[in-house]
Coordinates of C-alpha atoms in Angstrom, one line a residue:
X1 CA -1.7 -12.2 15.1
X2 CA 0.8 -12.6 12.2
X3 CA -1.4 -15.3 10.7
X4 CA -4.4 -13.0 10.9
X5 CA -2.5 -10.2 9.1
X6 CA -1.7 -12.6 6.2
X7 CA -5.2 -14.1 6.1
X8 CA -7.3 -11.0 6.4
X9 CA -5.4 -7.7 5.7
X10 CA -3.1 -8.8 2.9
X11 CA -6.0 -10.2 0.8
X12 CA -7.9 -6.9 1.4
X13 CA -5.0 -4.9 0.1
X14 CA -4.6 -7.3 -2.8
X15 CA -8.3 -6.7 -3.7
X16 CA -7.7 -2.9 -3.5
X17 CA -4.7 -3.2 -5.9
X18 CA -6.6 -5.4 -8.3
X19 CA -9.5 -2.9 -8.3
X20 CA -7.2 -0.1 -9.2
X21 CA -6.0 -2.2 -12.3
X22 CA -9.5 -2.8 -13.5
X23 CA -10.9 -0.6 -16.2
X24 CA -9.2 2.1 -18.2
X25 CA -8.4 5.4 -16.4
X26 CA -10.5 8.4 -17.5
X27 CA -7.5 10.2 -18.8
X28 CA -3.9 11.0 -17.9
X29 CA -4.8 12.7 -14.7
X30 CA -6.8 9.7 -13.5
X31 CA -4.0 7.4 -14.6
X32 CA -1.4 9.3 -12.5
X33 CA -3.6 9.2 -9.4
X34 CA -4.5 5.6 -9.9
X35 CA -0.8 4.7 -10.2
X36 CA 0.1 6.4 -7.0
X37 CA -2.8 4.6 -5.2
X38 CA -1.5 1.3 -6.7
X39 CA 1.9 2.0 -5.3
X40 CA 0.3 2.6 -1.9
X41 CA -1.7 -0.6 -2.0
X42 CA 1.4 -2.6 -3.1
X43 CA 3.5 -1.2 -0.3
X44 CA 0.8 -2.0 2.2
X45 CA 0.9 -5.6 1.0
X46 CA 4.7 -5.8 1.3
X47 CA 4.6 -4.1 4.7
X48 CA 2.0 -6.5 6.2
X49 CA 3.8 -9.6 4.8
X50 CA 7.1 -8.4 6.1
X51 CA 5.6 -7.4 9.5
X52 CA 4.0 -10.8 9.9
X53 CA 7.2 -12.6 9.0
X54 CA 9.3 -10.4 11.3
X55 CA 6.9 -11.2 14.2
X56 CA 6.9 -14.9 13.4
X57 CA 10.7 -15.2 13.2
X58 CA 11.3 -12.7 16.0
X59 CA 13.5 -10.5 13.7
X60 CA 13.4 -6.8 14.5
X61 CA 15.2 -5.8 11.3
X62 CA 12.5 -7.3 9.2
X63 CA 9.9 -5.5 11.2
X64 CA 11.7 -2.3 10.7
X65 CA 11.8 -2.9 7.0
X66 CA 8.0 -3.4 7.2
X67 CA 7.7 0.0 8.8
X68 CA 9.7 1.6 6.0
X69 CA 7.3 0.1 3.5
X70 CA 4.4 1.6 5.6
X71 CA 6.1 5.0 5.4
X72 CA 6.5 4.6 1.6
X73 CA 2.8 3.6 1.4
X74 CA 1.9 6.8 3.2
X75 CA 4.1 8.9 0.9
X76 CA 2.3 7.3 -2.1
X77 CA -1.0 8.0 -0.7
X78 CA -0.1 11.6 0.0
X79 CA 1.2 11.9 -3.6
X80 CA -2.1 10.6 -4.9
X81 CA -3.9 13.2 -2.8
X82 CA -1.7 16.1 -4.1
X83 CA -2.1 14.9 -7.7
X84 CA -5.9 14.8 -7.3
X85 CA -6.0 18.3 -5.8
X86 CA -3.8 19.8 -8.5
X87 CA -6.0 18.2 -11.2
X88 CA -9.1 19.6 -9.5
X89 CA -7.6 23.1 -9.5
X90 CA -6.5 22.9 -13.1
X91 CA -8.8 24.7 -15.6

């Protein structure tokens, strides 16, 4: 299971992060949303790597750190959504 995480899900999140770095943002609002989404993608990468490592070495503390990164990824995703909504409501 841990090998599959590293071979399939981590590369997918790396691709998402790289996609968010490609091309210039369409203004400061888009840049803020993009930055929050990048943070989310990077946290997912870290979380999956740590989770796989924790499982492999049977270290619950590493797994718990991975879960903290997942929480932070969720927070970054929520921030991106809030930024996007506030920019849509702005005149």
